[in-house]
Amino acid sequence: MSRTTTAAPAVRPYQSYVYAYPHKTAYRPLADRPGLRELWAAERKNALSLYLHIPFCEVRCGFCNLFTRIGAPDELTTRYLDALDRQATAVRDALGDDGPVRFAAAAFGGGTPTFLTAAELERLCDIAEKRMGADLRSVPLSVETSPSTATADRLAVLADRGTTRISIGVQSFVEAEARAAVRPQRRADVEASLDRIRDARIPVLNIDLIYGIDGQTEESWRTSLDAALGWRPEELYLYPLYVRPLTGLGRLGADSEAAADAAWDEQRLRLYRAGRDHLLAHGYEQVSMRMFRRADAPRADGPDDYACQTDGMIGLGCGARSYTTKLHYSFDYAVEMREVRAIIDGYTATEDFSHAEVGRYVDGDEARRRHLLQSMLQAGGLPLTDYRERFGTSPADDFPLELARFESHGWLDASAGASGLLRLSPEGLAHSDALGPELFSPDVRAAMAAYELK
C-alpha cells in the first residue's frame, strides 16, 4: 500500500459507538422465521458465548439508549425470569446433542442485572447452568452493576456462583457532572459500593467513566480518573458521551445541534487523550479506544479458544442478540419507554421461543466487514493470516478504498505489517468511532437510515 502525501480532509471523530455489527437498527422481521434447530444444526458449538439480558434499571441515565425500563411493577421480574427459563429450555433443545455444546464465556448485562434481588440472581444463575448447561464456576463470568444495586447480599451470590468480573457504571465521581448527565448520585454512595465490591473478592473490577459531559474540564476529568485509580481497578473503560434521539438528554434539548458542534468534538478528543495518557502513565495498557487493563491484572475476557469474530453467541432475554455464522437475530428494538415496556410485556407472554423472529443475515461481504471491523478496533490489531485462513483473501484485496482512506488519515500503524498485522495507530484508535462506521456496507447504512425510531 503506497503512502499518500496529500493531507486528508478532517473527519468528525465521534460518529457512532460500534459495539456490534450490524447494529440492531439494521435488523428486520424475518419473513421465514427460521427454526433455531435448523439454524444451529451445522454450527460449531464447542466455544459459545452465553449472554443473559435483564432489561431493568432503578433509574434511566440521560445518555442511555440501551434496551431497558425503569422499575418492574406487578412481579414483572418474576414473569420475565419465567420467560427467560422457557426461552433457555427451547434454545438448549435446539442446540441438540449430536456434538459437544460448550460455553467458553458468560455475561449478564442489561439494563442492570443486579436490579434483581439476591434470590432472583440465584435463579438467573440456575437458568444459565441447569437449563443451558454453562459451568459458571469454570468459565469467565462478567456481570454489570450500578452503585445503588451493588448490595452485599447480591454481590455474595455473584461471587459464590463464580463471577470473575464485575463492571460498575460510575460515569463521574464529580456530583455536578453526574447530575448534568442525568445520573444523580452521591460520591459517598459510589465509594461505598466500590468498597462492597472489593469486599466480595471478585477478581476483576471494571469502572466505567464518561467524558464530554457538559461543564467537564481536564481538571474535573482528572478528579474522576484519580478517584477510580484509588481503587486499583483491573480494568477501566473510558466512554465518550453521546446524545441519542429519545434519550433523556435528547429530550432535554442537547440533541443534534450539540452533536454537530465541532467544539464538543474537540473537548471529547482532548479529554480522551488526557485520560489515555494518564492511565498509560499509571501502569495500564490500552486494549481498545475504550478499554484499559492494569498491566498486572488477571485476564477476564475468556480463554484463547474463543473469538467474538468467529464463534457463536447465544443471547437470552428480549434485548439479547444471538449470532450464528450467517444470521444475527434478536427481538424487536426500541429506546422510547412505552415501546420498551410493550416489547418486554410481549416477551413475558411468549410461549414459543423455537424460531428467530427479527435479525439480519451476515455472510459473504458482511462477514468480512464484521471480522475486519471487530479486529481492527482492538489495539492488538488483525493477524493477516487469520483473515486469509477464514476468507481466502486479504483485507487489502477486499477493502482497498477503505484502507487507503484510513492510511491517508494516519490511522494505520505503518510498522505493523512487518509483524503480519493490520493495526491502528494511536490516532486511529482515537478515531475508532469514525473508522468503524466507514466499514458499514451500503445495505446496512440504508437499513439503519430507514429504521423508524421508536
XYZ file of C-alpha atoms in Angstrom:
454
model
C 0.000 0.000 0.000
C 1.565 3.258 -1.110
C 1.574 6.203 1.262
C -0.113 9.346 0.029
C 1.386 12.742 0.691
C -1.919 14.598 0.312
C -3.498 15.666 3.592
C -6.880 14.060 4.115
C -9.888 16.190 4.998
C -10.826 16.372 8.653
C -13.209 13.693 9.873
C -15.617 14.048 12.757
C -14.183 11.703 15.419
C -17.468 10.845 17.151
C -19.979 9.371 14.733
C -21.144 6.056 16.154
C -20.144 3.790 19.012
C -19.718 0.437 17.248
C -20.079 -2.344 19.801
C -21.580 -4.852 17.355
C -22.069 -5.059 13.615
C -24.627 -4.767 12.162
C -26.495 -2.548 14.608
C -29.977 -3.638 15.658
C -31.489 -0.761 13.670
C -30.457 -2.758 10.568
C -32.421 -5.806 11.769
C -35.823 -6.540 10.278
C -38.594 -9.112 10.894
C -37.534 -12.420 9.325
C -40.229 -13.457 6.872
C -39.237 -17.124 7.002
C -38.981 -17.228 10.843
C -36.218 -19.863 10.666
C -36.301 -22.554 13.316
C -33.464 -22.443 15.839
C -32.781 -26.148 15.457
C -32.127 -25.690 11.723
C -30.115 -22.507 12.309
C -27.737 -24.176 14.743
C -27.599 -27.667 13.155
C -24.356 -27.117 11.232
C -22.778 -24.596 13.604
C -19.658 -25.170 15.670
C -20.915 -25.236 19.267
C -17.861 -26.101 21.364
C -16.851 -22.484 22.145
C -20.043 -20.466 22.515
C -20.610 -17.264 24.430
C -23.704 -17.017 26.635
C -25.360 -13.677 27.348
C -28.386 -13.146 29.596
C -30.102 -9.769 29.353
C -32.001 -8.137 32.227
C -33.862 -5.040 30.934
C -34.485 -3.261 34.242
C -32.858 -0.265 35.924
C -33.618 1.766 39.026
C -33.122 4.973 37.018
C -32.532 5.718 33.354
C -29.422 7.792 32.758
C -29.804 10.772 30.454
C -27.379 9.409 27.861
C -28.732 5.829 27.841
C -30.206 4.361 24.656
C -29.943 0.762 25.797
C -32.949 -1.519 25.825
C -34.134 -1.088 29.408
C -37.014 0.253 31.511
C -37.287 1.896 34.920
C -38.630 -0.394 37.593
C -40.557 -3.652 37.393
C -44.062 -3.412 38.856
C -46.540 -6.237 39.453
C -43.991 -9.043 39.795
C -42.634 -8.280 36.335
C -39.189 -9.646 37.241
C -40.769 -12.985 38.143
C -42.644 -13.138 34.860
C -39.507 -12.098 32.990
C -37.429 -14.851 34.598
C -40.204 -17.339 33.813
C -39.975 -16.339 30.149
C -36.172 -16.479 30.278
C -36.458 -20.026 31.623
C -38.805 -21.009 28.788
C -36.505 -19.455 26.204
C -33.431 -21.188 27.641
C -35.208 -24.548 27.541
C -36.179 -24.043 23.899
C -32.722 -22.837 22.868
C -30.870 -25.671 24.599
C -33.205 -28.149 22.922
C -32.479 -26.514 19.566
C -28.715 -26.846 20.081
C -29.161 -30.611 20.231
C -26.779 -33.247 21.490
C -25.265 -34.515 18.255
C -21.972 -32.812 19.094
C -20.362 -31.117 22.065
C -22.126 -27.986 23.361
C -19.754 -25.916 25.477
C -19.867 -22.356 26.707
C -16.476 -20.648 26.855
C -17.680 -17.369 28.400
C -20.798 -15.944 30.026
C -22.137 -12.495 30.842
C -25.167 -10.923 32.499
C -25.955 -7.487 31.117
C -28.778 -5.049 30.750
C -30.147 -2.831 31.932
C -28.813 -3.661 35.347
C -28.711 -7.365 36.236
C -28.293 -6.504 39.911
C -31.687 -4.801 39.801
C -32.767 -8.382 40.565
C -32.854 -9.444 44.200
C -30.288 -11.893 45.570
C -32.794 -14.737 45.253
C -33.599 -13.736 41.678
C -29.878 -13.655 40.835
C -29.656 -17.228 42.137
C -32.427 -18.165 39.751
C -30.693 -16.352 36.882
C -27.549 -18.392 37.515
C -29.633 -21.568 37.672
C -31.107 -20.801 34.253
C -27.598 -20.420 32.823
C -26.356 -23.620 34.460
C -29.294 -26.006 34.722
C -31.112 -25.046 31.546
C -28.219 -24.083 29.256
C -25.502 -26.272 30.734
C -22.970 -23.483 31.309
C -20.493 -24.147 34.115
C -20.292 -20.656 35.554
C -17.553 -21.537 38.022
C -15.177 -22.731 35.316
C -15.599 -20.014 32.662
C -15.232 -16.228 32.788
C -18.488 -14.671 34.020
C -18.936 -10.906 33.725
C -21.809 -9.058 35.417
C -22.855 -5.402 35.145
C -23.975 -3.460 38.206
C -24.707 0.066 39.435
C -23.782 1.886 42.659
C -27.269 1.616 44.160
C -27.760 -2.087 43.369
C -24.291 -3.383 44.280
C -25.503 -4.578 47.686
C -23.645 -7.064 49.856
C -26.248 -9.839 49.507
C -26.332 -9.584 45.713
C -22.542 -9.477 45.433
C -22.268 -12.525 47.721
C -24.486 -14.506 45.344
C -22.458 -13.449 42.316
C -19.142 -14.253 43.990
C -20.400 -17.661 45.138
C -21.685 -18.533 41.660
C -18.325 -17.869 40.026
C -18.376 -14.264 38.837
C -14.894 -13.306 37.678
C -15.595 -9.728 36.591
C -17.933 -7.024 37.867
C -18.451 -3.862 35.825
C -19.893 -0.800 37.532
C -21.132 2.289 35.724
C -19.850 5.205 37.778
C -19.560 7.664 34.855
C -18.260 10.502 37.064
C -17.109 10.903 40.654
C -17.975 14.615 40.398
C -21.545 15.017 41.619
C -22.309 18.060 39.453
C -21.234 16.146 36.342
C -23.359 13.149 37.312
C -26.355 15.448 37.603
C -25.558 17.003 34.220
C -25.619 13.518 32.680
C -28.982 12.864 34.374
C -27.260 10.319 36.603
C -27.820 11.812 40.083
C -25.638 10.112 42.700
C -23.538 10.959 45.728
C -19.845 10.210 45.593
C -20.035 8.720 49.092
C -22.575 6.161 47.858
C -20.398 5.301 44.866
C -17.370 4.792 47.099
C -19.422 2.603 49.472
C -20.495 0.388 46.566
C -16.893 0.016 45.392
C -15.913 -0.941 48.921
C -18.547 -3.685 48.930
C -17.354 -4.959 45.557
C -13.779 -5.224 46.788
C -15.010 -6.989 49.945
C -16.727 -9.578 47.719
C -13.303 -10.502 46.282
C -14.465 -10.793 42.690
C -11.173 -10.974 40.752
C -11.715 -8.222 38.194
C -13.303 -4.830 38.865
C -14.122 -2.625 35.896
C -15.142 1.009 36.338
C -16.902 2.889 33.525
C -16.256 6.635 33.195
C -17.673 9.132 30.674
C -16.001 12.181 29.143
C -17.604 15.050 27.281
C -20.209 15.902 29.939
C -21.424 19.491 29.939
C -19.109 21.557 32.152
C -16.449 18.879 32.414
C -12.853 20.151 32.336
C -9.496 18.424 32.211
C -9.175 19.107 35.920
C -12.538 17.573 36.827
C -11.850 14.661 34.447
C -8.581 14.055 36.284
C -10.534 14.088 39.551
C -12.687 11.191 38.333
C -9.716 9.307 36.899
C -7.754 9.601 40.126
C -10.761 8.622 42.218
C -11.155 5.496 40.084
C -7.428 4.725 40.218
C -7.621 4.845 44.000
C -9.488 1.519 43.829
C -6.814 -0.031 41.580
C -9.424 -1.445 39.202
C -8.185 -4.207 36.964
C -9.997 -2.531 34.075
C -11.213 0.946 33.211
C -13.495 1.884 30.337
C -13.492 5.483 29.110
C -16.613 6.283 27.082
C -17.286 9.451 25.082
C -20.671 10.953 25.821
C -23.180 10.558 23.019
C -26.585 12.229 22.887
C -29.066 9.995 21.085
C -32.663 10.607 19.987
C -35.342 9.628 22.526
C -32.865 9.586 25.427
C -33.198 11.850 28.459
C -30.521 14.269 27.264
C -32.026 14.230 23.788
C -35.402 15.259 25.158
C -33.757 17.998 27.218
C -32.577 19.607 24.001
C -28.903 18.544 23.975
C -29.551 16.951 20.599
C -28.412 17.366 17.013
C -27.225 20.931 17.458
C -24.838 19.945 20.250
C -23.866 16.747 18.481
C -22.799 18.751 15.432
C -20.709 21.115 17.469
C -17.049 20.936 16.488
C -16.086 22.382 19.864
C -17.686 19.401 21.593
C -15.734 17.039 19.343
C -12.553 18.858 20.307
C -13.445 18.700 24.007
C -14.021 14.952 23.833
C -10.813 14.324 21.894
C -8.842 16.429 24.352
C -10.301 14.605 27.345
C -9.815 11.215 25.686
C -6.139 11.890 25.091
C -5.673 13.221 28.619
C -7.381 10.150 30.064
C -5.456 7.747 27.862
C -2.112 9.272 28.731
C -2.978 9.378 32.440
C -3.861 5.687 32.524
C -0.815 4.671 30.497
C 1.353 6.593 32.954
C -0.265 4.690 35.835
C 0.522 1.188 34.589
C -2.468 0.469 32.360
C -2.342 -0.997 28.872
C -4.692 0.137 26.124
C -6.819 -2.694 24.728
C -9.131 -0.596 22.565
C -10.229 3.016 22.285
C -12.371 2.472 25.384
C -10.767 -0.326 27.360
C -7.673 -0.084 29.555
C -6.319 -3.017 31.582
C -3.933 -2.816 34.511
C -0.707 -4.414 33.322
C -0.519 -6.867 36.228
C -4.243 -7.726 36.248
C -5.692 -11.171 35.569
C -7.437 -11.623 32.243
C -11.219 -11.776 32.369
C -12.139 -11.978 28.700
C -12.240 -15.718 28.174
C -9.919 -18.489 27.058
C -7.753 -18.313 23.985
C -10.081 -20.622 22.033
C -12.955 -18.119 21.980
C -13.070 -15.246 19.479
C -16.057 -12.937 19.063
C -15.346 -12.550 15.327
C -15.830 -16.253 14.574
C -17.567 -18.060 17.435
C -21.275 -18.175 18.083
C -23.257 -16.380 20.755
C -26.440 -17.423 22.498
C -28.387 -14.453 23.785
C -31.291 -14.960 26.184
C -33.724 -12.168 27.039
C -35.659 -9.687 24.946
C -32.691 -7.346 24.427
C -30.083 -10.008 23.679
C -28.594 -10.905 20.327
C -27.623 -14.356 19.099
C -25.018 -14.978 16.393
C -24.626 -17.864 14.004
C -22.116 -17.734 11.176
C -24.785 -16.437 8.784
C -27.575 -14.897 10.859
C -27.674 -12.408 13.719
C -31.053 -12.406 15.426
C -32.857 -10.932 18.396
C -36.248 -9.421 19.232
C -37.654 -6.022 18.352
C -35.650 -2.966 19.403
C -36.750 0.340 20.900
C -35.488 3.217 23.042
C -38.675 5.124 23.898
C -40.051 3.900 27.218
C -43.575 2.971 26.104
C -42.195 0.880 23.242
C -39.666 -0.839 25.509
C -42.375 -1.707 28.014
C -44.553 -3.170 25.251
C -41.727 -5.354 23.942
C -40.921 -6.626 27.448
C -44.587 -7.403 28.073
C -44.749 -9.272 24.778
C -41.646 -11.245 25.679
C -43.022 -12.305 29.058
C -46.200 -13.583 27.364
C -44.319 -15.629 24.749
C -44.606 -19.403 24.988
C -42.876 -20.486 21.778
C -39.212 -19.483 21.527
C -38.263 -22.015 18.861
C -37.891 -19.552 15.948
C -35.805 -16.480 15.134
C -38.128 -13.509 14.717
C -36.007 -10.416 13.956
C -32.499 -10.261 12.557
C -30.144 -9.826 9.637
C -28.161 -12.273 7.550
C -24.430 -11.640 7.863
C -22.437 -13.642 5.330
C -20.170 -13.014 2.369
C -19.120 -9.367 2.274
C -20.863 -8.613 5.577
C -18.904 -11.329 7.376
C -15.665 -9.860 6.037
C -16.662 -6.373 7.178
C -17.576 -7.599 10.647
C -14.327 -9.542 11.054
C -12.206 -6.609 9.897
C -14.108 -4.062 11.988
C -14.079 -6.024 15.245
C -10.420 -6.950 14.853
C -9.129 -3.522 13.846
C -10.867 -1.778 16.747
C -8.670 -3.763 19.144
C -5.270 -2.271 19.909
C -3.584 -5.595 19.095
C -4.788 -5.416 15.520
C -5.788 -8.071 12.998
C -3.418 -11.006 12.250
C -3.494 -11.141 8.463
C -3.080 -14.915 8.438
C -6.313 -15.290 10.443
C -8.219 -13.288 7.864
C -6.731 -15.213 4.936
C -7.399 -18.583 6.574
C -11.050 -17.677 7.026
C -11.803 -15.862 3.780
C -9.010 -16.829 1.339
C -8.217 -13.174 0.661
C -6.560 -10.241 2.388
C -8.166 -7.066 3.770
C -6.283 -5.094 1.114
C -7.942 -7.235 -1.569
C -11.419 -6.780 -0.129
C -11.335 -3.201 1.183
C -8.694 -1.254 -0.755
C -10.578 2.056 -0.768
C -11.398 1.988 2.934
C -7.844 1.085 3.938
C -6.450 3.770 1.646
C -8.655 6.339 3.388
C -7.558 5.119 6.808
C -3.939 5.395 5.734
C -4.444 8.894 4.366
C -5.820 9.981 7.752
C -2.808 8.500 9.555
C -4.967 5.886 11.257
C -2.840 2.855 10.359
C 0.354 1.707 12.051
C 2.846 1.535 9.196
C 5.202 -0.711 11.190
C 2.624 -3.430 11.903
C 2.928 -5.131 8.519
C 6.368 -6.468 9.403
C 4.675 -8.435 12.199
C 1.912 -9.686 9.937
C -0.683 -7.356 11.432
C -3.126 -4.730 10.275
C -3.178 -2.394 13.245
C -4.368 1.090 14.092
C -2.005 3.870 15.071
C -2.683 5.759 18.320
C -4.512 8.351 16.231
C -6.504 5.588 14.573
C -7.594 4.243 17.951
C -8.628 7.764 18.953
C -10.844 7.887 15.852
C -12.370 4.411 16.264
C -15.873 5.885 16.286
C -15.249 7.366 12.850
C -13.347 4.406 11.440
C -15.926 1.805 12.440
C -18.851 3.392 10.563
C -16.712 3.708 7.422
C -16.744 -0.097 7.235
C -20.548 -0.337 7.243
C -21.865 -1.743 3.975
C -24.208 0.347 1.783
C -27.047 -2.087 2.533
C -26.576 -1.773 6.294
C -26.337 2.012 6.050
C -29.575 2.097 4.071
C -31.348 -0.166 6.555
C -30.181 1.916 9.519
C -31.273 5.140 7.792
C -34.692 3.661 7.036
C -35.264 2.461 10.599
C -38.154 4.255 12.251
C -37.063 5.380 15.712
C -39.319 4.217 18.492
